[in-house]
CSV table of N, CA and C in Angstrom, one decimal:
chain,number,residue,atom,x,y,z
A,922,MET,N,41.9,120.9,48.0
A,922,MET,CA,43.0,121.3,48.3
A,922,MET,C,44.5,121.0,47.5
A,923,GLY,N,45.4,122.0,47.4
A,923,GLY,CA,46.2,121.9,45.8
A,923,GLY,C,47.5,121.2,47.0
A,924,GLY,N,48.8,120.9,45.8
A,924,GLY,CA,49.7,120.5,46.7
A,924,GLY,C,49.9,119.3,46.7
A,925,GLY,N,49.3,118.4,45.8
A,925,GLY,CA,49.3,116.8,45.9
A,925,GLY,C,50.6,116.4,45.6
A,926,SER,N,51.4,117.1,44.7
A,926,SER,CA,52.7,116.6,44.3
A,926,SER,C,53.7,116.7,45.1
A,927,PHE,N,53.5,118.0,45.9
A,927,PHE,CA,54.6,118.2,46.9
A,927,PHE,C,54.2,117.1,48.1
A,928,LEU,N,52.9,116.9,48.4
A,928,LEU,CA,53.1,116.2,49.8
A,928,LEU,C,52.9,114.3,49.5
A,929,ARG,N,52.9,114.2,48.2
A,929,ARG,CA,53.7,113.0,47.7
A,929,ARG,C,55.1,112.9,47.8
A,930,SER,N,55.5,113.9,47.5
A,930,SER,CA,57.0,113.4,47.3
A,930,SER,C,57.7,114.3,48.5
A,931,CYS,N,57.4,114.4,49.6
A,931,CYS,CA,58.0,115.3,50.6
A,931,CYS,C,57.8,113.8,52.0
A,932,THR,N,59.5,113.8,52.3
A,932,THR,CA,59.4,112.9,53.8
A,932,THR,C,59.5,113.7,54.7
A,933,TYR,N,58.9,112.9,55.8
A,933,TYR,CA,58.4,113.5,57.0
A,933,TYR,C,60.0,114.0,58.1
A,934,MET,N,59.7,115.2,57.9
A,934,MET,CA,60.8,116.1,58.4
A,934,MET,C,61.0,116.1,59.7
A,935,ALA,N,60.0,115.7,60.5
A,935,ALA,CA,60.0,115.8,61.7
A,935,ALA,C,60.6,114.7,62.3
A,936,GLN,N,61.0,113.8,61.6
A,936,GLN,CA,62.0,112.3,61.8
A,936,GLN,C,63.2,112.3,61.7
A,937,THR,N,63.6,113.6,61.1
A,937,THR,CA,65.2,113.6,61.4
A,937,THR,C,65.8,114.3,62.5
A,938,ASP,N,66.5,114.5,62.4
A,938,ASP,CA,67.5,115.1,63.8
A,938,ASP,C,67.6,116.4,63.8
A,939,THR,N,67.1,117.2,62.8
A,939,THR,CA,67.2,118.4,62.5
A,939,THR,C,65.9,119.6,63.2
A,940,ALA,N,66.5,119.9,64.4
A,940,ALA,CA,65.3,120.5,65.4
A,940,ALA,C,65.0,121.6,64.5
A,941,PHE,N,64.2,122.5,64.9
A,941,PHE,CA,64.1,123.8,64.4
A,941,PHE,C,63.2,124.8,65.5
A,942,LEU,N,63.5,125.7,65.3
A,942,LEU,CA,62.9,127.1,66.4
A,942,LEU,C,61.8,127.7,65.8
A,943,ASP,N,60.6,127.8,66.9
A,943,ASP,CA,59.3,128.8,66.1
A,943,ASP,C,59.6,129.8,65.1
A,944,ALA,N,60.9,130.5,65.0
A,944,ALA,CA,61.0,131.6,63.8
A,944,ALA,C,62.6,131.2,63.7
A,945,PRO,N,63.2,131.4,62.4
A,945,PRO,CA,64.3,131.1,62.3
A,945,PRO,C,64.7,132.7,63.3
A,946,PRO,N,66.3,132.7,63.0
A,946,PRO,CA,67.0,133.6,63.6
A,946,PRO,C,66.7,134.8,63.0
A,947,ALA,N,66.8,136.3,63.3
A,947,ALA,CA,66.5,137.0,62.4
A,947,ALA,C,67.9,137.4,61.9
A,948,SER,N,68.5,137.6,60.6
A,948,SER,CA,69.8,138.0,60.0
A,948,SER,C,69.7,138.5,58.8
A,949,GLU,N,70.7,139.7,58.4
A,949,GLU,CA,70.9,139.8,57.2
A,949,GLU,C,72.0,139.1,56.4
A,950,THR,N,72.5,138.4,57.1
A,950,THR,CA,73.5,137.5,55.9
A,950,THR,C,73.0,135.9,56.3
A,951,LEU,N,73.5,134.8,56.0
A,951,LEU,CA,73.6,133.1,56.2
A,951,LEU,C,73.6,133.1,57.7
A,952,THR,N,72.8,132.2,57.9
A,952,THR,CA,73.4,132.0,59.7
A,952,THR,C,73.2,130.3,59.7
A,953,GLU,N,73.9,129.9,61.1
A,953,GLU,CA,74.1,128.5,61.0
A,953,GLU,C,72.5,127.6,60.8
A,954,TYR,N,71.7,128.3,61.5
A,954,TYR,CA,70.3,127.4,61.0
A,954,TYR,C,69.9,127.5,59.8
A,955,ASP,N,70.1,128.7,59.3
A,955,ASP,CA,69.9,128.7,57.7
A,955,ASP,C,70.6,127.6,56.9
A,956,HIS,N,71.7,127.7,57.1
A,956,HIS,CA,72.6,126.3,56.4
A,956,HIS,C,71.9,124.9,57.4
A,957,ALA,N,71.7,124.2,58.2
A,957,ALA,CA,71.1,123.5,58.6
A,957,ALA,C,69.6,123.2,58.3
A,958,HIS,N,69.4,123.7,57.7
A,958,HIS,CA,67.4,124.0,57.6
A,958,HIS,C,67.3,124.4,55.8
A,959,MET,N,68.1,124.4,55.4
A,959,MET,CA,68.0,124.8,54.0
A,959,MET,C,67.3,123.9,53.0
A,960,VAL,N,67.2,122.4,53.2
A,960,VAL,CA,66.3,121.8,52.5
A,960,VAL,C,65.0,122.1,53.1
A,961,LEU,N,64.8,121.9,54.4
A,961,LEU,CA,63.5,122.4,54.6
A,961,LEU,C,62.8,123.7,54.0
A,962,TYR,N,63.6,124.7,53.7
A,962,TYR,CA,63.3,125.7,53.3
A,962,TYR,C,62.9,125.8,52.0
A,963,LEU,N,63.9,124.7,51.4
A,963,LEU,CA,63.3,124.1,49.7
A,963,LEU,C,62.0,123.7,49.7
A,964,ARG,N,61.7,123.2,50.4
A,964,ARG,CA,60.7,122.4,50.3
A,964,ARG,C,59.1,123.0,51.0
A,965,LEU,N,59.1,123.8,51.5
A,965,LEU,CA,58.2,124.7,52.2
A,965,LEU,C,58.2,126.1,51.0
A,966,PHE,N,59.0,126.4,50.5
A,966,PHE,CA,59.1,127.3,49.7
A,966,PHE,C,58.3,126.4,48.1
A,967,ASP,N,58.8,125.7,48.1
A,967,ASP,CA,58.5,124.7,46.5
A,967,ASP,C,56.6,124.3,46.9
A,968,ALA,N,56.1,123.6,48.4
A,968,ALA,CA,54.8,123.8,48.8
A,968,ALA,C,54.1,124.9,48.9
A,969,ALA,N,54.5,126.1,48.9
A,969,ALA,CA,54.2,127.3,48.9
A,969,ALA,C,53.6,127.6,47.5
A,970,GLU,N,54.5,127.5,46.4
A,970,GLU,CA,54.7,128.1,45.0
A,970,GLU,C,53.4,126.9,44.4
A,971,GLU,N,53.4,125.9,44.9
A,971,GLU,CA,52.5,124.6,44.7
A,971,GLU,C,51.2,124.8,45.0
A,972,GLY,N,51.0,125.6,46.0
A,972,GLY,CA,49.6,125.7,46.4
A,972,GLY,C,49.2,125.1,47.6
A,973,ALA,N,50.0,124.0,48.0
A,973,ALA,CA,49.7,123.2,49.3
A,973,ALA,C,49.2,123.8,50.1
A,974,ASP,N,48.6,123.4,50.9
A,974,ASP,CA,47.2,124.0,52.4
A,974,ASP,C,48.6,123.7,53.3
A,975,TRP,N,48.6,125.1,53.8
A,975,TRP,CA,50.0,125.6,55.0
A,975,TRP,C,49.6,124.6,55.9
A,976,ARG,N,48.6,123.9,56.3
A,976,ARG,CA,48.3,122.8,57.7
A,976,ARG,C,48.5,121.5,57.1
A,977,GLU,N,48.4,121.2,55.9
A,977,GLU,CA,49.6,119.8,55.7
A,977,GLU,C,50.5,120.1,55.6
A,978,VAL,N,51.3,121.2,55.5
A,978,VAL,CA,52.8,121.6,55.1
A,978,VAL,C,53.3,121.4,56.6
A,979,VAL,N,52.9,122.1,56.9
A,979,VAL,CA,53.0,122.1,58.9
A,979,VAL,C,53.2,121.2,59.3
A,980,GLU,N,52.2,120.2,59.4
A,980,GLU,CA,52.1,118.6,60.0
A,980,GLU,C,53.2,117.5,59.3
A,981,ILE,N,53.5,117.9,58.0
A,981,ILE,CA,54.6,117.1,57.3
A,981,ILE,C,55.9,117.7,57.8
A,982,LEU,N,56.4,119.0,57.2
A,982,LEU,CA,57.6,119.3,57.6
A,982,LEU,C,57.8,119.3,59.4
A,983,PHE,N,56.7,120.3,60.1
A,983,PHE,CA,57.5,120.2,61.1
A,983,PHE,C,57.1,119.2,62.0
A,984,GLY,N,55.9,118.5,62.1
A,984,GLY,CA,55.4,117.5,62.9
A,984,GLY,C,54.6,118.1,63.7
A,985,LEU,N,54.0,119.4,63.7
A,985,LEU,CA,52.9,119.9,64.2
A,985,LEU,C,51.8,119.8,64.1
A,986,ASP,N,50.9,120.2,65.2
A,986,ASP,CA,49.4,119.4,64.7
A,986,ASP,C,48.4,121.0,64.7
A,987,PRO,N,48.0,121.2,63.3
A,987,PRO,CA,47.9,122.5,63.3
A,987,PRO,C,46.3,122.8,64.2
A,988,VAL,N,45.7,121.6,64.2
A,988,VAL,CA,44.4,121.8,64.9
A,988,VAL,C,44.6,121.8,66.4
A,989,LYS,N,45.8,121.5,66.9
A,989,LYS,CA,45.7,121.3,68.2
A,989,LYS,C,46.4,122.9,68.9
A,990,ALA,N,47.1,123.2,68.1
A,990,ALA,CA,48.0,124.4,68.3
A,990,ALA,C,48.2,125.4,67.0
A,991,PRO,N,47.0,125.9,66.1
A,991,PRO,CA,46.5,126.3,65.3
A,991,PRO,C,47.8,128.0,65.0
A,992,GLU,N,47.7,128.2,66.3
A,992,GLU,CA,48.9,129.8,66.3
A,992,GLU,C,49.9,129.8,66.3
A,993,ARG,N,50.6,128.7,67.0
A,993,ARG,CA,52.2,128.2,67.1
A,993,ARG,C,52.5,127.6,65.3
A,994,SER,N,51.6,126.9,64.7
A,994,SER,CA,51.3,126.2,63.7
A,994,SER,C,51.7,127.3,62.6
A,995,GLN,N,51.0,128.2,62.4
A,995,GLN,CA,50.7,129.1,61.7
A,995,GLN,C,51.9,130.3,61.8
A,996,SER,N,52.4,130.8,62.8
A,996,SER,CA,53.5,131.2,63.1
A,996,SER,C,54.7,130.5,62.6
A,997,VAL,N,55.2,129.3,62.8
A,997,VAL,CA,56.3,128.9,62.3
A,997,VAL,C,56.0,128.7,60.7
A,998,TYR,N,54.9,128.4,60.6
A,998,TYR,CA,55.0,128.0,58.9
A,998,TYR,C,55.3,129.4,58.4
A,999,ASP,N,54.6,130.9,58.8
A,999,ASP,CA,54.7,131.8,58.0
A,999,ASP,C,56.2,132.6,58.8
A,1000,SER,N,56.9,132.1,59.7
A,1000,SER,CA,58.2,132.8,59.5
A,1000,SER,C,59.2,132.0,58.8
A,1001,HIS,N,58.8,130.7,58.8
A,1001,HIS,CA,60.0,130.3,58.1
A,1001,HIS,C,59.9,129.6,56.2
A,1002,LEU,N,58.4,130.4,55.8
A,1002,LEU,CA,58.3,130.7,54.9
A,1002,LEU,C,59.1,131.9,54.3
A,1003,ALA,N,58.6,133.0,55.2
A,1003,ALA,CA,59.5,134.3,54.8
A,1003,ALA,C,61.0,133.8,54.6
A,1004,ARG,N,61.4,133.1,55.8
A,1004,ARG,CA,63.3,132.9,55.6
A,1004,ARG,C,63.5,131.8,54.1
A,1005,ALA,N,62.5,131.2,53.7
A,1005,ALA,CA,62.6,130.9,52.6
A,1005,ALA,C,62.8,131.6,51.6
A,1006,ARG,N,61.7,132.7,51.4
A,1006,ARG,CA,61.6,133.5,50.5
A,1006,ARG,C,62.5,134.7,50.4
A,1007,TRP,N,63.3,134.7,51.7
A,1007,TRP,CA,64.5,135.6,51.8
A,1007,TRP,C,65.6,134.8,51.1
A,1008,MET,N,65.7,133.8,51.3
A,1008,MET,CA,66.6,133.0,50.7
A,1008,MET,C,66.7,133.0,49.1
A,1009,THR,N,65.4,133.4,48.7
A,1009,THR,CA,65.5,132.9,47.3
A,1009,THR,C,65.9,134.3,46.7
A,1010,GLU,N,65.7,135.6,47.7
A,1010,GLU,CA,66.0,136.6,47.1
A,1010,GLU,C,67.2,137.5,47.5
A,1011,HIS,N,67.9,136.7,48.4
A,1011,HIS,CA,69.2,138.0,49.1
A,1011,HIS,C,70.3,136.7,49.6
A,1012,GLY,N,69.6,135.2,50.1
A,1012,GLY,CA,70.8,134.7,50.8
A,1012,GLY,C,71.4,133.4,49.6
A,1013,TYR,N,71.0,133.4,48.6
A,1013,TYR,CA,71.7,132.7,47.7
A,1013,TYR,C,72.2,133.2,47.1
A,1014,ARG,N,73.1,134.6,47.1
A,1014,ARG,CA,73.6,135.1,46.8
A,1014,ARG,C,75.2,134.9,47.8
A,1015,GLU,N,75.1,134.9,48.8
A,1015,GLU,CA,76.1,134.5,49.8
A,1015,GLU,C,76.8,133.1,49.3
A,1016,LEU,N,75.9,132.2,49.2
A,1016,LEU,CA,75.9,130.9,48.4
A,1016,LEU,C,77.1,130.6,47.5
A,1017,LEU,N,76.2,131.6,46.7
A,1017,LEU,CA,77.3,131.7,45.4
A,1017,LEU,C,78.5,132.2,45.5
A,1018,GLN,N,78.7,133.4,46.5
A,1018,GLN,CA,80.1,133.6,46.9
A,1018,GLN,C,81.2,132.8,47.8
A,1019,GLY,N,80.2,131.7,47.8
A,1019,GLY,CA,81.4,130.7,48.9
A,1019,GLY,C,80.7,130.7,50.1
A,1020,GLY,N,79.9,131.4,50.6
A,1020,GLY,CA,79.4,131.9,52.3
A,1020,GLY,C,78.5,130.7,52.4
A,1021,GLY,N,78.6,129.3,51.7
A,1021,GLY,CA,77.7,128.3,52.2
A,1021,GLY,C,78.2,127.2,51.4
A,1022,ASP,N,77.6,125.9,52.1
A,1022,ASP,CA,78.2,124.7,51.4
A,1022,ASP,C,77.1,123.9,50.9
A,1023,GLY,N,75.8,124.7,50.9
A,1023,GLY,CA,74.7,124.0,50.2
A,1023,GLY,C,74.1,123.0,51.0
A,1024,PRO,N,72.9,122.6,50.4
A,1024,PRO,CA,71.8,122.1,51.4
A,1024,PRO,C,72.9,121.4,52.0
A,1025,SER,N,72.2,121.1,53.7
A,1025,SER,CA,72.6,119.6,54.7
A,1025,SER,C,71.6,119.4,55.8
A,1026,GLY,N,70.7,119.9,55.5
A,1026,GLY,CA,68.9,119.7,56.1
A,1026,GLY,C,68.3,118.7,55.8
């Protein structure tokens, strides 16, 4: 399994007050959800780039059990990673134009 440095450096997201949806809201612009989950997106993106196992990532960042709920866990991971990638390709532009306050989650 890859992603050891990610897993060692990550805090347990599920212990925060930031709740998550099974899928981020679909939008062509930044949403309140995006602002609230920016740190989550960054951690998720970094984990994927480092090759971390998605099952470990979803357990650490979302507090989900991929053994007990594999389909939901995979869906939550995939949808949030897609939004994290969207942020790196499109959403960041709004932040640079003053449309965001930066990471707050």
